[in-house]
Coordinates of C-alpha atoms and ligand atoms in Angstrom, one line a residue:
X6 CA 30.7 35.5 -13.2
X7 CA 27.7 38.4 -13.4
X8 CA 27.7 39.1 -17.5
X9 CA 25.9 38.1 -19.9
X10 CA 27.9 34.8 -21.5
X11 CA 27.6 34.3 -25.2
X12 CA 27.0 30.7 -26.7
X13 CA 30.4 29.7 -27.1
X14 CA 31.0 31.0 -23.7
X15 CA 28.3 29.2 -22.0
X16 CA 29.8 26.1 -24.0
X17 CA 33.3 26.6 -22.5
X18 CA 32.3 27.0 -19.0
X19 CA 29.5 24.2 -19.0
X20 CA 32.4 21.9 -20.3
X21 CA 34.7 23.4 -17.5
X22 CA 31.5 22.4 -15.1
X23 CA 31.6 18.8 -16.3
X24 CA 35.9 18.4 -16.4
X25 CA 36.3 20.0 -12.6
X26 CA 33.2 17.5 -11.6
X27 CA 35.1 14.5 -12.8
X28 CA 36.2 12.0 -10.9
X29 CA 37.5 9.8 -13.9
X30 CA 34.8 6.7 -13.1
X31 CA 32.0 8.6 -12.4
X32 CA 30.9 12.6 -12.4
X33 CA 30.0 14.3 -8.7
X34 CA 26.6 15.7 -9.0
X35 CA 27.4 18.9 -7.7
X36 CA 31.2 20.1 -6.7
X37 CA 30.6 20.0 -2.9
X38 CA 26.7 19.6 -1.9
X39 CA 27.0 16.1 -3.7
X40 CA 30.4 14.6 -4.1
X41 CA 29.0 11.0 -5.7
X42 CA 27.5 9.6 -8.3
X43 CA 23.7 10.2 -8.5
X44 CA 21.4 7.9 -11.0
X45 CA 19.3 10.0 -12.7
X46 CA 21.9 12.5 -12.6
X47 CA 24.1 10.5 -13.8
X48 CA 21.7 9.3 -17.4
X49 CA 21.1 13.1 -17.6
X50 CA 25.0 14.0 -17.9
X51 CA 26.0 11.1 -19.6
X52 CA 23.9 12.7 -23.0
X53 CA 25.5 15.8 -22.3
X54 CA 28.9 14.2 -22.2
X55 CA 28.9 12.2 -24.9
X56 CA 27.9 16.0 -27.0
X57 CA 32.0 16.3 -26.3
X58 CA 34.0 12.6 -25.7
X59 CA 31.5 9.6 -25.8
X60 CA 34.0 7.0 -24.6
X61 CA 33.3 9.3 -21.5
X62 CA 29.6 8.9 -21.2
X63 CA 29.9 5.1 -21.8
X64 CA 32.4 5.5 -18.8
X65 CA 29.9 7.4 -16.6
X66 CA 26.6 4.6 -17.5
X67 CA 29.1 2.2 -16.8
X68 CA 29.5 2.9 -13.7
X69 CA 25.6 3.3 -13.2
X70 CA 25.2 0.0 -14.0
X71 CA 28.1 -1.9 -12.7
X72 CA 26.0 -1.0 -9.2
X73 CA 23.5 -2.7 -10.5
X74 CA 21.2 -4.8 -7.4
X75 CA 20.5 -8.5 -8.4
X76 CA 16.9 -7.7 -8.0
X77 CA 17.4 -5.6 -11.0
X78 CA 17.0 -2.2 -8.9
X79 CA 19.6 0.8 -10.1
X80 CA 20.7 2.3 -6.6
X81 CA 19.9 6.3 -6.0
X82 CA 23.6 6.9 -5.1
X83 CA 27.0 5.2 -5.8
X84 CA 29.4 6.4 -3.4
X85 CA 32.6 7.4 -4.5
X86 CA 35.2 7.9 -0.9
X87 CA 34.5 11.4 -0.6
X88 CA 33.4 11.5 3.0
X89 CA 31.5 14.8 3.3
X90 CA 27.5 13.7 2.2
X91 CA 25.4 13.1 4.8
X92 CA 23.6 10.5 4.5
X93 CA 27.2 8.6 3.8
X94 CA 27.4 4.5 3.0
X95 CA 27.6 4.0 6.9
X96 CA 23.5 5.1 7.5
X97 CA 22.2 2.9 5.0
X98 CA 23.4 -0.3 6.1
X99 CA 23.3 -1.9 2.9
X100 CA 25.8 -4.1 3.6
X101 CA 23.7 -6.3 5.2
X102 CA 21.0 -6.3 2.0
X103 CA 21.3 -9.8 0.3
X104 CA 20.6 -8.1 -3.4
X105 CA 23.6 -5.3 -3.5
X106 CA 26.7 -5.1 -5.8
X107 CA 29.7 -6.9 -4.6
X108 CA 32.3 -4.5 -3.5
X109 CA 30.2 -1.1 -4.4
X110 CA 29.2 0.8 -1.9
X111 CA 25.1 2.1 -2.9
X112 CA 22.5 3.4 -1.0
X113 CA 19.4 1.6 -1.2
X114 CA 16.9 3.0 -3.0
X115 CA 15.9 4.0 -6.4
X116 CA 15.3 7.5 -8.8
X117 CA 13.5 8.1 -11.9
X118 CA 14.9 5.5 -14.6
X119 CA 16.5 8.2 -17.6
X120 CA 19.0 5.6 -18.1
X121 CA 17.6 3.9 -21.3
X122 CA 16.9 7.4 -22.9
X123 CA 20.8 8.4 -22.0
X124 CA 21.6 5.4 -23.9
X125 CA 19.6 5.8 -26.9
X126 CA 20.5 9.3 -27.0
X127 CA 24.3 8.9 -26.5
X128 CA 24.2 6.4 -29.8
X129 CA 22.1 8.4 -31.6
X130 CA 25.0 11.0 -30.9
X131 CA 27.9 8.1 -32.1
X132 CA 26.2 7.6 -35.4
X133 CA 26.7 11.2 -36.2
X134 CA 30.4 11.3 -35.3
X135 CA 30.1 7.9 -36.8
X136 CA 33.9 5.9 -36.6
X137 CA 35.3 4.5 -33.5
X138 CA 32.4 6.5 -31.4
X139 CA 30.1 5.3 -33.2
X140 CA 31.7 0.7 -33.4
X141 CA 32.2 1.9 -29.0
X142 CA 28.7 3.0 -28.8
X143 CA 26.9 -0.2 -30.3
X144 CA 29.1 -2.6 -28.3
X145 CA 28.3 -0.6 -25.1
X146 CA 24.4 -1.0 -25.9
X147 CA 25.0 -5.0 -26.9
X148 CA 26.7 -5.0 -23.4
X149 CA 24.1 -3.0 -21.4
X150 CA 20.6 -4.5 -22.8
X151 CA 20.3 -6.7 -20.6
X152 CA 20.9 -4.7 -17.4
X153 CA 18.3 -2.2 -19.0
X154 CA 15.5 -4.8 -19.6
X155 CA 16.1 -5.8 -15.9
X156 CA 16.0 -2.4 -14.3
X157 CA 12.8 -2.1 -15.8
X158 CA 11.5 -5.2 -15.3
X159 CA 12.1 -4.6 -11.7
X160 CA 10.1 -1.2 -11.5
X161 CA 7.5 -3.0 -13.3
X162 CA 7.4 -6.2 -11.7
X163 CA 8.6 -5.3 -8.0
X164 CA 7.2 -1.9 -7.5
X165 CA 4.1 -1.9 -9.5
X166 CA 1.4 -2.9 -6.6
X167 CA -0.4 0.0 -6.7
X168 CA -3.7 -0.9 -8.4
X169 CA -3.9 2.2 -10.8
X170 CA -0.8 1.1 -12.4
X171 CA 1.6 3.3 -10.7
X172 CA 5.4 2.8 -9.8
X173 CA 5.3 2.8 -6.3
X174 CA 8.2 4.7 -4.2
X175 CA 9.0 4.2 -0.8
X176 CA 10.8 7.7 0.0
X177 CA 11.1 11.0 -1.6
X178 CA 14.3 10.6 -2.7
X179 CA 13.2 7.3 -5.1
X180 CA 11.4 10.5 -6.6
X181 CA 14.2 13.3 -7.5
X182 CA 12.1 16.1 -6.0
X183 CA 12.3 14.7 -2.4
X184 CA 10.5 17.6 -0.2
X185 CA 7.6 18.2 -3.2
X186 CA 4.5 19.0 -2.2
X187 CA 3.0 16.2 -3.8
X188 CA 4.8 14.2 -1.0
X189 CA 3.1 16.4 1.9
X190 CA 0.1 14.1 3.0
X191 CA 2.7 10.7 2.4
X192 CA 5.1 12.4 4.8
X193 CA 2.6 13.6 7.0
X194 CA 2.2 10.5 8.1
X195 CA 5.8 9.6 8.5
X196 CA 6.0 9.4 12.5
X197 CA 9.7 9.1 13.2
X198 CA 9.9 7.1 16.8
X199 CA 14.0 7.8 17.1
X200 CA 15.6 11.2 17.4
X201 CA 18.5 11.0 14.8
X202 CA 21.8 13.3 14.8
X203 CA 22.0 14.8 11.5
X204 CA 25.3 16.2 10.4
X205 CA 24.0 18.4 7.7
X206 CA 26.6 18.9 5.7
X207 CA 24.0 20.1 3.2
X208 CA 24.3 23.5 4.8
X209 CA 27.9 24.0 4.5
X210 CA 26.6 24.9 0.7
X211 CA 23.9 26.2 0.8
X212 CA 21.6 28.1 2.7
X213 CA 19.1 26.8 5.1
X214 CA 16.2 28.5 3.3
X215 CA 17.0 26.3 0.1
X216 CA 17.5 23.2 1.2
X217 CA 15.1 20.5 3.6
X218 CA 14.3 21.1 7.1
X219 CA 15.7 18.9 10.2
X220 CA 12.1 17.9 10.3
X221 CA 11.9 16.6 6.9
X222 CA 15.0 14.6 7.1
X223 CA 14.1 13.0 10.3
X224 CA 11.7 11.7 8.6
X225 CA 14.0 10.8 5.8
X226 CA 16.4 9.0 8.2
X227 CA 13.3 6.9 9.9
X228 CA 12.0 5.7 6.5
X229 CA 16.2 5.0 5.3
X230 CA 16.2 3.0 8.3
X231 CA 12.9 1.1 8.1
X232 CA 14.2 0.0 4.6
X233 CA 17.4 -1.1 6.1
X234 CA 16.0 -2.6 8.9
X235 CA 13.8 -5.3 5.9
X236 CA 17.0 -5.1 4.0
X237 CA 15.9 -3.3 1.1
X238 CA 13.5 -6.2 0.4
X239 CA 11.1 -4.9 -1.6
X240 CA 7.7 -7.3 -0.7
X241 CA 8.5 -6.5 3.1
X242 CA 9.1 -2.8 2.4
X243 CA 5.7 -2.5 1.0
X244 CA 4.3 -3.9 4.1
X245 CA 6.2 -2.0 6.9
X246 CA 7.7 1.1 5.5
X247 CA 5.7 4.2 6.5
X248 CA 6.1 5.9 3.1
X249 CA 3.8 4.4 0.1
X250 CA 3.4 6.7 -2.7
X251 CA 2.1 5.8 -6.5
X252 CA 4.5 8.2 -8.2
X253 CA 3.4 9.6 -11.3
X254 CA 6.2 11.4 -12.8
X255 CA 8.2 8.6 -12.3
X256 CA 5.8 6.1 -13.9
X257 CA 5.8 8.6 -17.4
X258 CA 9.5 8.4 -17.1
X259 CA 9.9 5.1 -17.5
X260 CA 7.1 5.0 -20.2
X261 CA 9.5 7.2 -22.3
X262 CA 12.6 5.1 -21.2
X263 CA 11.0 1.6 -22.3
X264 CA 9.8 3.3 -25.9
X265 CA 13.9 4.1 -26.1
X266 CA 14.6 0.5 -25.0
X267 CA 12.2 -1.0 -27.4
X268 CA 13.9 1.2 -30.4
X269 CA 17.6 -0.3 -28.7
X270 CA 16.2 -3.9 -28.8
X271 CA 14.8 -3.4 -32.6
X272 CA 18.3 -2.1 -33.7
X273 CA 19.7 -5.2 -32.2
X274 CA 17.2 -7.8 -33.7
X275 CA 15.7 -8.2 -30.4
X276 CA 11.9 -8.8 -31.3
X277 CA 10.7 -10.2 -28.1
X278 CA 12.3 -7.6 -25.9
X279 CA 11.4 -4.4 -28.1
X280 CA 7.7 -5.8 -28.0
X281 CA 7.9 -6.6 -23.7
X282 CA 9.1 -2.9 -23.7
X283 CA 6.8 -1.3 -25.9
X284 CA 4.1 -3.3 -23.9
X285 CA 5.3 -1.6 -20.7
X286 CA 4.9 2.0 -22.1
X287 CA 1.7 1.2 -23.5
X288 CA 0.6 0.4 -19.6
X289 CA 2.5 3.1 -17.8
X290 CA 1.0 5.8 -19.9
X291 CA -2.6 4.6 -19.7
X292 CA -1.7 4.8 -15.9
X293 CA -0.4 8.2 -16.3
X294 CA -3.4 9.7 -18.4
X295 CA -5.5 7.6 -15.8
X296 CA -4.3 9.9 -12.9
X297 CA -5.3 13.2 -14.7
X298 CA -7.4 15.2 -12.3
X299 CA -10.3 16.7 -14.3
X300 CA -10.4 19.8 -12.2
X301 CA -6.9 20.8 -12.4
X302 CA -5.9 19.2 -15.7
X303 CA -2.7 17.9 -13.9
X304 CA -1.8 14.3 -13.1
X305 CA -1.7 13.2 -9.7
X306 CA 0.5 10.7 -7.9
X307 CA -1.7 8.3 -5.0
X308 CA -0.9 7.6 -1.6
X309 CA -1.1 3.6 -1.3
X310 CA -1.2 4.1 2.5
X311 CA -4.3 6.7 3.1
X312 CA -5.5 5.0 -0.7
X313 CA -5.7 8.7 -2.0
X314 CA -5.1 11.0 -4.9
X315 CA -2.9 13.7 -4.2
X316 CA -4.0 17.2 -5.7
X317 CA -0.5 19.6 -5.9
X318 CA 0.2 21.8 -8.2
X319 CA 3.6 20.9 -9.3
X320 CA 5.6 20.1 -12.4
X321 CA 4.9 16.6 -12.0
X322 CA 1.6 17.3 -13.0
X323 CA 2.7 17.6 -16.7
X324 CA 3.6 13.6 -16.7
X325 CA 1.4 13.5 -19.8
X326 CA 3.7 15.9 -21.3
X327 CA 6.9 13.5 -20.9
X328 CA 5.3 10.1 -21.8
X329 CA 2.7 11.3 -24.2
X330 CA -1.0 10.2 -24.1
X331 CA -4.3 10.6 -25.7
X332 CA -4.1 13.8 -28.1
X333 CA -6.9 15.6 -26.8
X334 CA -5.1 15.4 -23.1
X335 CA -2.0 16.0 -24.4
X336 CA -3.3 19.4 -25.9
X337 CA -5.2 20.1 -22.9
X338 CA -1.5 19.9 -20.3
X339 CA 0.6 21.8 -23.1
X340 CA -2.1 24.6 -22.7
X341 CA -1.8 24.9 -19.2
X342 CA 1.9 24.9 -19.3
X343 CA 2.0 27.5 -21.6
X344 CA -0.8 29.7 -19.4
X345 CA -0.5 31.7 -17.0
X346 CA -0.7 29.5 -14.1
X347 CA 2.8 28.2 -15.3
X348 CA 5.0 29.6 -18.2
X349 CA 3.2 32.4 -18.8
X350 CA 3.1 33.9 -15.1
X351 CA 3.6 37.3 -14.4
X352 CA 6.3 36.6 -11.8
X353 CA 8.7 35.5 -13.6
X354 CA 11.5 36.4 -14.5
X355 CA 12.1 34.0 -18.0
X356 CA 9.2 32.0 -18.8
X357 CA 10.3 28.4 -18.1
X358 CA 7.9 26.7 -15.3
X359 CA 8.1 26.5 -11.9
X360 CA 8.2 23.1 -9.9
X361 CA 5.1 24.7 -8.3
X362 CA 2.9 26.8 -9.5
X363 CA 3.1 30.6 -7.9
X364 CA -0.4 30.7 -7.3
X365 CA -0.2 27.6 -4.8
X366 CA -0.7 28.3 -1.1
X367 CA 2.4 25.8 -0.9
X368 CA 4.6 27.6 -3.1
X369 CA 8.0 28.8 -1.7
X370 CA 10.3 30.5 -4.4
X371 CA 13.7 29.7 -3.2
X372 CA 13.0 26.3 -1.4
X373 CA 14.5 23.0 -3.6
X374 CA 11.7 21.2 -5.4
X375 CA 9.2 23.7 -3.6
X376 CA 9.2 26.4 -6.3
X377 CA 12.3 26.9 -8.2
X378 CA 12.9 26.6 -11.4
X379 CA 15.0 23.4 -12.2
X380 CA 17.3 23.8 -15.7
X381 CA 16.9 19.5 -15.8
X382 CA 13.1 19.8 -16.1
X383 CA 13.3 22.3 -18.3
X384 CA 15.7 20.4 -20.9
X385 CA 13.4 17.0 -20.2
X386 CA 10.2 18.6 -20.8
X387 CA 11.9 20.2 -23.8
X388 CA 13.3 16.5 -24.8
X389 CA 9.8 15.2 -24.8
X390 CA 8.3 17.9 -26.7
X391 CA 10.6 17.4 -29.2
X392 CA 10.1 14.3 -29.2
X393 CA 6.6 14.3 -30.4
X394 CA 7.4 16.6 -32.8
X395 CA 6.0 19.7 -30.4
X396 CA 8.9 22.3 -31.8
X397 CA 7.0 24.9 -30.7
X398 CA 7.1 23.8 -27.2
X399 CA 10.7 22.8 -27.3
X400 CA 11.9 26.2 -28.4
X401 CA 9.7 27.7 -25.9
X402 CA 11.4 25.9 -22.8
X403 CA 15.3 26.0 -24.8
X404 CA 15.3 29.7 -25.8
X405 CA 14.6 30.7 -22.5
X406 CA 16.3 28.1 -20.7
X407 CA 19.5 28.8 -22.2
X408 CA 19.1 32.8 -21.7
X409 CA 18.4 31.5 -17.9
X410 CA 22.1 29.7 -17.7
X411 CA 23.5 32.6 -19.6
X412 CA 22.5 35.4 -17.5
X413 CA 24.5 34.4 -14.9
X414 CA 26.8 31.7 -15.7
X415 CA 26.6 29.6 -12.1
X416 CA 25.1 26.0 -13.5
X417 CA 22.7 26.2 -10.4
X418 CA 20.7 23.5 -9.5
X419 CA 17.9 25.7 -9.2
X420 CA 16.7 29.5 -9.5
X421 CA 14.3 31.6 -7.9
X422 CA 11.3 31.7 -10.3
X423 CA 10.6 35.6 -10.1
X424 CA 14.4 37.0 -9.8
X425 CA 16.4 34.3 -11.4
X426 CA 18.5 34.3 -8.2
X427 CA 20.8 30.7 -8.6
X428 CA 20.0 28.5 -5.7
X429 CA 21.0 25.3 -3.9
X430 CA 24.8 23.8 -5.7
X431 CA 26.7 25.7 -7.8
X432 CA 28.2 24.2 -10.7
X433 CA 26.3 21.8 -11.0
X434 CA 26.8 18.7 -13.6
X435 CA 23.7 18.3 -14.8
X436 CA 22.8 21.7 -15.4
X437 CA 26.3 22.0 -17.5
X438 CA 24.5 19.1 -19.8
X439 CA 21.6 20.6 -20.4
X440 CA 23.4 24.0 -21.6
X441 CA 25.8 21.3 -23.8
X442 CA 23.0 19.1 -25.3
X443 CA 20.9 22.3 -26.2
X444 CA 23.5 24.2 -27.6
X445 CA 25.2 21.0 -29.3
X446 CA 22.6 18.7 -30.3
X447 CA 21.7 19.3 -34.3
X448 CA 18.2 18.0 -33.5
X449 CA 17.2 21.1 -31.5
X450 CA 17.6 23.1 -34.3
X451 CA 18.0 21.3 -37.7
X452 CA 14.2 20.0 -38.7
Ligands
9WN18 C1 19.1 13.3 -2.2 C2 21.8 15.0 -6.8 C3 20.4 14.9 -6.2 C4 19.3 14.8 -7.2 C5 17.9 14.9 -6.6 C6 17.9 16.1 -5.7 C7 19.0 16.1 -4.7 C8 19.7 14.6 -2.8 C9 19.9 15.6 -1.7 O1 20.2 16.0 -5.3 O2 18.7 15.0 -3.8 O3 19.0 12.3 -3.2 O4 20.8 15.3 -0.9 O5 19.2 16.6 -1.6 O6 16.6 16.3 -5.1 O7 16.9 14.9 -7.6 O8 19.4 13.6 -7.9 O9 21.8 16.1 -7.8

């Protein structure tokens, strides 16, 4: 598909995207890169989804959060029994971990926690259709409050050690943008002492050049198995696992997801939790406008093990920009997203920013979460801005981001900055949401 789609065309094949994905429980992430359920991916689609049948995004959360780890945690991937991922259910050994899901099969680790804004957003969507959406949506939030407030509770109380206030991660993965450079000095120090086999069925979709190295995901298998080898215990993680990083991004997105849990809990009558939430946002974004860098104007994740800031230039950096912060700080990152540094670089092909910035010696333009433009970013960086009323900002990222999905009609996971080229998995789900939400939504263009 090489033209040029129109709106209702990019509408039909996004849904197309999300119906061939389907799995009836839960939605693949990508058709054959990643043939389970992934968290964050999951939020994402599910306010995409519920744009066209919202008894289906309840479905999709549900599943999210039937995984659920009695420590509170929200596993990185639920399995479904496709067989072709590698890592599979049989290298995380979470069977053994005292705190999984009866009769689920999870990895063992965490991503960024969307999952309160996916269900704010899919009831905001239920009031407007209003009716038997609307009486499903409401029950389904009575029903999931409670696993919200203890997913975050978790982050907070389990994986905040770091003393600037950071959530702490202890692999790239618990990230989303697992080979970053912001991770370089963390994994750096990542010394792998086994020599694993890796059957990478990554490559059987996409090119080498896109995707990891072997030598990064040795590293990922020696930290996957250092966590499995404590059980997934979080106290004796923190103490053994080679991998310690204060993650930044992270942190502001669970600022944003507690100020959507706190409005949930109001709506319910839930004083005490709203005020617990808004608490917790309150603290993570003073920790995110703590990390700015006053050289770079970026915000920086630290790495607990070296007791370090990191300085990278990558999308990351614009943390203020999703949890909000101090106004004059705020102004100062929209700025240099909009400059030519980021947006406004001559490379590119559509002005929508690059998970690194072109002018970094690290930058790699068709290499995962190295350079490439990621539509997800775009539409949560967009979600944000809109949030705080930034319109301006919001259009910038949507116009062009939808004009990126429409010149070529492939839902990739990624594109090369300067050609547009789509990278990595094709078709894939959340990519089809962001082209639904921002072409469905009223709010992105009704004032
Ligand atoms: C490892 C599913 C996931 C995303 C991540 C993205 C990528 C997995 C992989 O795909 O990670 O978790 O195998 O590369 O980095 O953000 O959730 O789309």
């Amino acid at each position: 598909m090489d033209a040029v789609l129109s709106q209702d065309g990019l509408l039909q094949a996004a849904g197309a995207v999300l119906r061939a994905n389907d799995l009836g429980h839960m939605m693949k992430a990508g058709p054959a890169l990643y043939p389970h359920q992934w968290s964050w991916d999951a939020a994402f689609i599910a306010i995409g989804l519920a744009q066209l049948d919202v008894s289906r995004a309840i479905t999709e959360l549900r599943t999210v959060l039937a995984a659920q780890w009695s420590t509170g945690m929200l596993p990185h991937i639920v399995f479904s029994d496709q067989t072709d991922y590698f890592p599979g259910p049989e290298a995380w050994r979470t069977a053994d971990a005292p705190a999984r899901p009866a009769g689920i099969q999870t990895s063992g680790i965490c991503q960024p926690p969307v999952h309160a804004i996916a269900v704010r957003s899919l009831l905001d969507t239920a009031r407007r259709a209003g009716g038997a959406a609307q009486a499903e949506a409401e029950e389904f939030v009575r029903e999931s409050i409670g696993r919200l407030a203890s997913w975050h509770d978790w982050l907070s109380g389990s994986r905040v050690l770091d003393p600037h206030g950071l959530v702490e991660i202890h692999h790239g993965w618990e990230s989303g943008m697992d080979n970053s450079p912001r991770f370089d000095s963390c994994y750096a120090a990542v010394h792998p002492r086994v020599h694993y086999d890796l059957p990478r069925t990554d490559l059987q979709h996409a090119d080498a050049s896109e995707r990891p190295t072997d030598t990064e995901y040795q590293r990922y298998l020696w930290l996957v198995n250092q966590l499995a080898d404590v059980h997934f215990d979080d106290a004796l993680a923190a103490r053994t696992v080679d991998f310690r990083c204060g993650d930044v991004f992270l942190t502001a997105v669970l600022a944003l997801a507690a100020d959507d849990l706190a409005v949930l809990a109001d709506d319910l009558g839930d004083r005490e939790r709203a005020e617990a939430e808004r608490a917790r946002a309150d603290t993570c974004r003073a920790a995110v406008a703590a990390s700015l860098d006053p050289d770079t104007g970026l915000c920086r994740d630290y790495d607990l093990r070296a007791q370090a800031w990191i300085r990278s230039e990558t999308i990351a950096g614009f943390s203020l920009l999703i949890c909000g912060g101090p106004d004059a700080l705020v102004t100062q990152q929209r700025r240099l997203l909009l400059g030519e540094r980021w947006m406004g670089h001559r490379s590119l092909r559509f002005p929508l920013p690059p998970s690194v910035t072109p002018e970094s010696p690290d930058y790699r333009p068709r290499t995962y979460w190295r350079g490439p433009v990621w539509p997800i970013m775009n539409w949560l960086l967009a979600h944000a801005a809109l949030l705080r009323g930034d319109r301006t900002l919001a259009d910038a990222l949507r116009g062009p981001g939808l004009e990126q999905l429409a010149a070529d009609g492939h839902f990739a996971e990624y594109y090369q900055p300067a050609t547009g080229e789509p990278l990595g998995s094709p078709q894939q789900s959340w990519t089809a949401m962001a082209a639904i939400d921002w072409l469905c939504d009223p709010r992105w263009t009704v004032p």
